[in-house]
Amino acid sequence: MTKDKGQTLKVIQIGNSILRQTAQPVENFAAASLQQLIDDLIDTAIASHGVGIAAPQVAQSYRLFIVSSHPNPRYPDAPLMPPTPMLNPEILSHSQTIVEGSEGCLSVPGKRGLVPRYQEIEVAYRDRDGNLHRQVFTDFIARIIQHELDHLNGILFCDRVAPLGDRAVEFKDSQN
Ligand code: K3U
Ligand code: ZN
């Protein structure tokens, strides 16, 4: 049997000021501490059954996250994407189309909300070896990336939850 490379880390919760910081770019891709953090983030995402996790969520304020998509009861059509580290990611361009979808966050336990996101994005990022990638993502994967990129800029999904507007429910018999 192979030995696990990583360990699970404590995920910090809303209210911790680290989640509101702008994270620092990764510079030394060869650092053993960076490679260990990537392994630990992957193990933490898997153990938490999340579809992604960002370094600031484990109190490491670096521009790094993991995308780890799999079909699940909430998103039965979610594509399978093995845990993929993205370092120093940037959105190069995006669709005009914005779609609303349900999101949760390991740092905001027990809450979900409808969040508007670009349906398609073109992203530049470096992999764990420092190689540059430029790739287009759509739908659920694009949503995960935008959610995780927000974490690198101190933004939580609850900051973006769509107002109900015209969809607000009116209770005819309400006294208020
Ligand atoms: O919403 C969650 C989920 C878990 C399994 C399958 C499908 C959804 C858990 S929260 C989650 O995975 C966040 C991860 C976070 F908080 F660390 F960033 C990512 C996410 C969930 C839903 C939409 C977009 C991003
Ligand atoms: Zn989150």
mmCIF file of C-alpha atoms and ligand atoms in Angstrom:
data_model
loop_
_atom_site.group_PDB
_atom_site.id
_atom_site.type_symbol
_atom_site.label_atom_id
_atom_site.label_comp_id
_atom_site.label_asym_id
_atom_site.label_seq_id
_atom_site.Cartn_x
_atom_site.Cartn_y
_atom_site.Cartn_z
ATOM 1 C CA MET A 1 0.000 0.000 0.000
ATOM 2 C CA THR A 2 1.265 3.497 -0.852
ATOM 3 C CA LYS A 3 1.667 6.053 1.910
ATOM 4 C CA ASP A 4 -0.358 9.277 1.774
ATOM 5 C CA LYS A 5 1.812 12.287 0.850
ATOM 6 C CA GLY A 6 -0.332 14.910 2.553
ATOM 7 C CA GLN A 7 -2.228 15.490 5.739
ATOM 8 C CA THR A 8 -5.553 17.191 6.327
ATOM 9 C CA LEU A 9 -5.404 20.777 7.547
ATOM 10 C CA LYS A 10 -7.838 22.796 9.671
ATOM 11 C CA VAL A 11 -10.147 24.924 7.505
ATOM 12 C CA ILE A 12 -10.662 28.403 8.965
ATOM 13 C CA GLN A 13 -14.141 29.895 9.128
ATOM 14 C CA ILE A 14 -15.859 33.152 8.170
ATOM 15 C CA GLY A 15 -14.924 35.799 10.737
ATOM 16 C CA ASN A 16 -11.204 34.970 10.535
ATOM 17 C CA SER A 17 -9.484 38.044 9.024
ATOM 18 C CA ILE A 18 -7.120 35.883 6.914
ATOM 19 C CA LEU A 19 -10.102 35.059 4.666
ATOM 20 C CA ARG A 20 -10.426 38.784 3.883
ATOM 21 C CA GLN A 21 -6.805 39.372 2.863
ATOM 22 C CA THR A 22 -5.461 39.626 -0.698
ATOM 23 C CA ALA A 23 -3.201 36.583 -1.037
ATOM 24 C CA GLN A 24 0.445 36.846 -2.147
ATOM 25 C CA PRO A 25 1.721 35.386 -5.459
ATOM 26 C CA VAL A 26 3.679 32.124 -5.286
ATOM 27 C CA GLU A 27 7.323 32.782 -6.176
ATOM 28 C CA ASN A 28 9.459 29.787 -5.236
ATOM 29 C CA PHE A 29 7.911 26.791 -6.981
ATOM 30 C CA ALA A 30 10.735 24.503 -5.849
ATOM 31 C CA ALA A 31 10.225 25.145 -2.114
ATOM 32 C CA ALA A 32 9.529 21.935 -0.216
ATOM 33 C CA SER A 33 7.070 23.853 1.980
ATOM 34 C CA LEU A 34 5.018 24.835 -1.114
ATOM 35 C CA GLN A 35 4.939 21.269 -2.437
ATOM 36 C CA GLN A 36 3.882 20.018 1.008
ATOM 37 C CA LEU A 37 1.114 22.659 1.178
ATOM 38 C CA ILE A 38 -0.199 21.507 -2.228
ATOM 39 C CA ASP A 39 -0.282 17.865 -1.076
ATOM 40 C CA ASP A 40 -2.008 18.879 2.166
ATOM 41 C CA LEU A 41 -4.607 20.979 0.310
ATOM 42 C CA ILE A 42 -5.400 18.044 -1.982
ATOM 43 C CA ASP A 43 -5.872 15.733 1.016
ATOM 44 C CA THR A 44 -7.985 18.355 2.802
ATOM 45 C CA ALA A 45 -10.258 18.861 -0.247
ATOM 46 C CA ILE A 46 -10.747 15.090 -0.565
ATOM 47 C CA ALA A 47 -11.358 14.558 3.163
ATOM 48 C CA SER A 48 -13.858 17.467 3.241
ATOM 49 C CA HIS A 49 -15.717 16.191 0.132
ATOM 50 C CA GLY A 50 -15.264 19.659 -1.375
ATOM 51 C CA VAL A 51 -14.898 20.362 -5.085
ATOM 52 C CA GLY A 52 -12.121 22.834 -4.401
ATOM 53 C CA ILE A 53 -10.107 24.557 -1.702
ATOM 54 C CA ALA A 54 -7.924 27.666 -1.618
ATOM 55 C CA ALA A 55 -4.739 28.173 0.411
ATOM 56 C CA PRO A 56 -6.173 31.091 2.472
ATOM 57 C CA GLN A 57 -8.821 28.662 3.787
ATOM 58 C CA VAL A 58 -6.045 26.854 5.649
ATOM 59 C CA ALA A 59 -4.559 30.180 6.812
ATOM 60 C CA GLN A 60 -1.867 30.221 4.092
ATOM 61 C CA SER A 61 -2.317 33.513 2.227
ATOM 62 C CA TYR A 62 -0.881 32.446 -1.164
ATOM 63 C CA ARG A 63 -2.399 32.568 -4.644
ATOM 64 C CA LEU A 64 -2.985 28.869 -4.928
ATOM 65 C CA PHE A 65 -6.038 26.624 -5.037
ATOM 66 C CA ILE A 66 -7.106 23.095 -5.904
ATOM 67 C CA VAL A 67 -9.988 22.204 -8.236
ATOM 68 C CA SER A 68 -11.328 18.698 -7.592
ATOM 69 C CA SER A 69 -14.651 18.108 -9.351
ATOM 70 C CA HIS A 70 -16.701 14.939 -9.208
ATOM 71 C CA PRO A 71 -20.350 14.061 -9.837
ATOM 72 C CA ASN A 72 -22.314 14.288 -6.603
ATOM 73 C CA PRO A 73 -25.934 14.447 -5.416
ATOM 74 C CA ARG A 74 -25.969 18.275 -5.663
ATOM 75 C CA TYR A 75 -24.373 18.378 -9.105
ATOM 76 C CA PRO A 76 -25.018 14.965 -10.724
ATOM 77 C CA ASP A 77 -23.663 16.262 -14.056
ATOM 78 C CA ALA A 78 -20.449 17.683 -12.589
ATOM 79 C CA PRO A 79 -17.479 16.608 -14.702
ATOM 80 C CA LEU A 80 -14.729 14.526 -13.191
ATOM 81 C CA MET A 81 -11.581 16.603 -12.736
ATOM 82 C CA PRO A 82 -8.874 15.030 -10.590
ATOM 83 C CA PRO A 83 -7.361 17.339 -7.932
ATOM 84 C CA THR A 84 -5.622 20.040 -9.986
ATOM 85 C CA PRO A 85 -3.446 22.693 -8.323
ATOM 86 C CA MET A 86 -3.645 26.157 -9.922
ATOM 87 C CA LEU A 87 -1.023 28.706 -8.851
ATOM 88 C CA ASN A 88 -1.092 32.461 -9.557
ATOM 89 C CA PRO A 89 -4.322 32.069 -11.590
ATOM 90 C CA GLU A 90 -5.764 34.935 -13.647
ATOM 91 C CA ILE A 91 -8.946 35.272 -15.697
ATOM 92 C CA LEU A 92 -7.849 36.476 -19.156
ATOM 93 C CA SER A 93 -11.328 36.794 -20.649
ATOM 94 C CA HIS A 94 -14.879 35.748 -19.931
ATOM 95 C CA SER A 95 -18.247 35.211 -21.594
ATOM 96 C CA GLN A 96 -20.926 37.867 -21.549
ATOM 97 C CA THR A 97 -23.272 35.151 -20.317
ATOM 98 C CA ILE A 98 -23.736 35.022 -16.567
ATOM 99 C CA VAL A 99 -25.454 32.048 -14.930
ATOM 100 C CA GLU A 100 -26.710 31.560 -11.399
ATOM 101 C CA GLY A 101 -25.838 28.387 -9.531
ATOM 102 C CA SER A 102 -25.902 27.050 -6.002
ATOM 103 C CA GLU A 103 -22.687 27.335 -3.982
ATOM 104 C CA GLY A 104 -21.468 26.406 -0.546
ATOM 105 C CA CYS A 105 -18.124 26.936 1.139
ATOM 106 C CA LEU A 106 -16.114 24.920 3.628
ATOM 107 C CA SER A 107 -15.385 28.219 5.403
ATOM 108 C CA VAL A 108 -19.082 29.151 5.653
ATOM 109 C CA PRO A 109 -20.582 25.991 7.166
ATOM 110 C CA GLY A 110 -24.282 25.279 6.836
ATOM 111 C CA LYS A 111 -25.001 28.005 4.269
ATOM 112 C CA ARG A 112 -25.731 27.836 0.544
ATOM 113 C CA GLY A 113 -26.745 30.501 -1.933
ATOM 114 C CA LEU A 114 -27.398 31.260 -5.588
ATOM 115 C CA VAL A 115 -24.373 33.047 -7.041
ATOM 116 C CA PRO A 116 -24.086 34.660 -10.502
ATOM 117 C CA ARG A 117 -20.872 33.654 -12.333
ATOM 118 C CA TYR A 118 -19.507 33.886 -15.877
ATOM 119 C CA GLN A 119 -20.518 30.758 -17.807
ATOM 120 C CA GLU A 120 -17.122 30.563 -19.579
ATOM 121 C CA ILE A 121 -13.696 31.855 -18.601
ATOM 122 C CA GLU A 122 -10.210 31.713 -20.067
ATOM 123 C CA VAL A 123 -7.654 31.216 -17.320
ATOM 124 C CA ALA A 124 -3.869 31.455 -17.136
ATOM 125 C CA TYR A 125 -2.264 29.578 -14.248
ATOM 126 C CA ARG A 126 0.922 27.796 -13.301
ATOM 127 C CA ASP A 127 1.011 24.149 -12.289
ATOM 128 C CA ARG A 128 2.960 22.880 -9.279
ATOM 129 C CA ASP A 129 6.159 22.736 -11.347
ATOM 130 C CA GLY A 130 5.788 26.349 -12.492
ATOM 131 C CA ASN A 131 4.685 25.518 -16.054
ATOM 132 C CA LEU A 132 2.293 28.086 -17.548
ATOM 133 C CA HIS A 133 -1.120 26.894 -18.791
ATOM 134 C CA ARG A 134 -3.810 28.802 -20.672
ATOM 135 C CA GLN A 135 -7.159 27.031 -20.762
ATOM 136 C CA VAL A 136 -10.884 27.646 -21.271
ATOM 137 C CA PHE A 137 -13.331 26.326 -18.662
ATOM 138 C CA THR A 138 -17.126 26.291 -18.735
ATOM 139 C CA ASP A 139 -20.119 25.695 -16.478
ATOM 140 C CA PHE A 140 -19.429 23.998 -13.146
ATOM 141 C CA ILE A 141 -15.627 24.003 -13.427
ATOM 142 C CA ALA A 142 -15.714 27.715 -14.351
ATOM 143 C CA ARG A 143 -17.886 28.262 -11.270
ATOM 144 C CA ILE A 144 -15.447 26.454 -8.975
ATOM 145 C CA ILE A 145 -12.506 28.455 -10.362
ATOM 146 C CA GLN A 146 -14.321 31.793 -9.889
ATOM 147 C CA HIS A 147 -15.295 30.774 -6.320
ATOM 148 C CA GLU A 148 -11.695 29.814 -5.496
ATOM 149 C CA LEU A 149 -10.205 32.886 -7.195
ATOM 150 C CA ASP A 150 -12.479 35.008 -5.020
ATOM 151 C CA HIS A 151 -10.862 33.398 -1.955
ATOM 152 C CA LEU A 152 -7.484 34.732 -3.168
ATOM 153 C CA ASN A 153 -8.977 38.239 -3.212
ATOM 154 C CA GLY A 154 -10.658 38.110 0.194
ATOM 155 C CA ILE A 155 -14.167 37.568 -1.208
ATOM 156 C CA LEU A 156 -16.637 34.928 0.023
ATOM 157 C CA PHE A 157 -19.583 33.554 -1.975
ATOM 158 C CA CYS A 158 -22.040 35.139 0.472
ATOM 159 C CA ASP A 159 -20.742 38.571 -0.682
ATOM 160 C CA ARG A 160 -22.053 37.734 -4.158
ATOM 161 C CA VAL A 161 -25.347 35.966 -3.436
ATOM 162 C CA ALA A 162 -27.880 37.275 -5.941
ATOM 163 C CA PRO A 163 -30.616 39.492 -4.530
ATOM 164 C CA LEU A 164 -34.036 37.916 -5.029
ATOM 165 C CA GLY A 165 -35.416 40.975 -6.863
ATOM 166 C CA ASP A 166 -38.558 40.122 -8.803
ATOM 167 C CA ARG A 167 -38.295 36.518 -7.653
ATOM 168 C CA ALA A 168 -38.938 37.523 -4.046
ATOM 169 C CA VAL A 169 -41.846 35.576 -2.612
ATOM 170 C CA GLU A 170 -44.798 37.605 -1.466
ATOM 171 C CA PHE A 171 -46.837 36.114 1.328
ATOM 172 C CA LYS A 172 -50.388 37.277 0.635
ATOM 173 C CA ASP A 173 -51.511 36.810 4.211
ATOM 174 C CA SER A 174 -48.429 38.393 5.758
ATOM 175 C CA GLN A 175 -49.082 41.190 8.233
ATOM 176 C CA ASN A 176 -45.703 42.818 7.408
HETATM 177 O O1 K3U B 1 -20.676 22.820 -1.990
HETATM 178 C C1 K3U B 1 -19.960 21.876 -1.723
HETATM 179 C C2 K3U B 1 -19.974 20.688 -2.534
HETATM 180 C C3 K3U B 1 -19.416 19.523 -2.093
HETATM 181 C C4 K3U B 1 -19.452 18.403 -2.881
HETATM 182 C C5 K3U B 1 -20.045 18.462 -4.101
HETATM 183 C C6 K3U B 1 -20.607 19.618 -4.551
HETATM 184 C C7 K3U B 1 -20.582 20.734 -3.774
HETATM 185 C C8 K3U B 1 -18.997 21.965 -0.600
HETATM 186 S S1 K3U B 1 -18.220 23.508 -0.546
HETATM 187 C C9 K3U B 1 -17.101 23.419 -1.827
HETATM 188 O O2 K3U B 1 -16.832 22.414 -2.380
HETATM 189 C C10 K3U B 1 -16.378 24.728 -2.122
HETATM 190 C C11 K3U B 1 -14.992 24.538 -1.545
HETATM 191 C C12 K3U B 1 -14.428 25.710 -0.834
HETATM 192 F F1 K3U B 1 -15.247 26.200 0.079
HETATM 193 F F2 K3U B 1 -13.343 25.313 -0.220
HETATM 194 F F3 K3U B 1 -14.081 26.704 -1.626
HETATM 195 C C13 K3U B 1 -16.241 25.000 -3.583
HETATM 196 C C14 K3U B 1 -17.467 25.229 -4.375
HETATM 197 C C15 K3U B 1 -18.687 24.620 -4.125
HETATM 198 C C16 K3U B 1 -19.783 24.870 -4.947
HETATM 199 C C17 K3U B 1 -19.648 25.727 -6.012
HETATM 200 C C18 K3U B 1 -18.439 26.326 -6.257
HETATM 201 C C19 K3U B 1 -17.353 26.076 -5.454
HETATM 202 ZN ZN ZN B 2 -15.165 28.665 -0.474
#
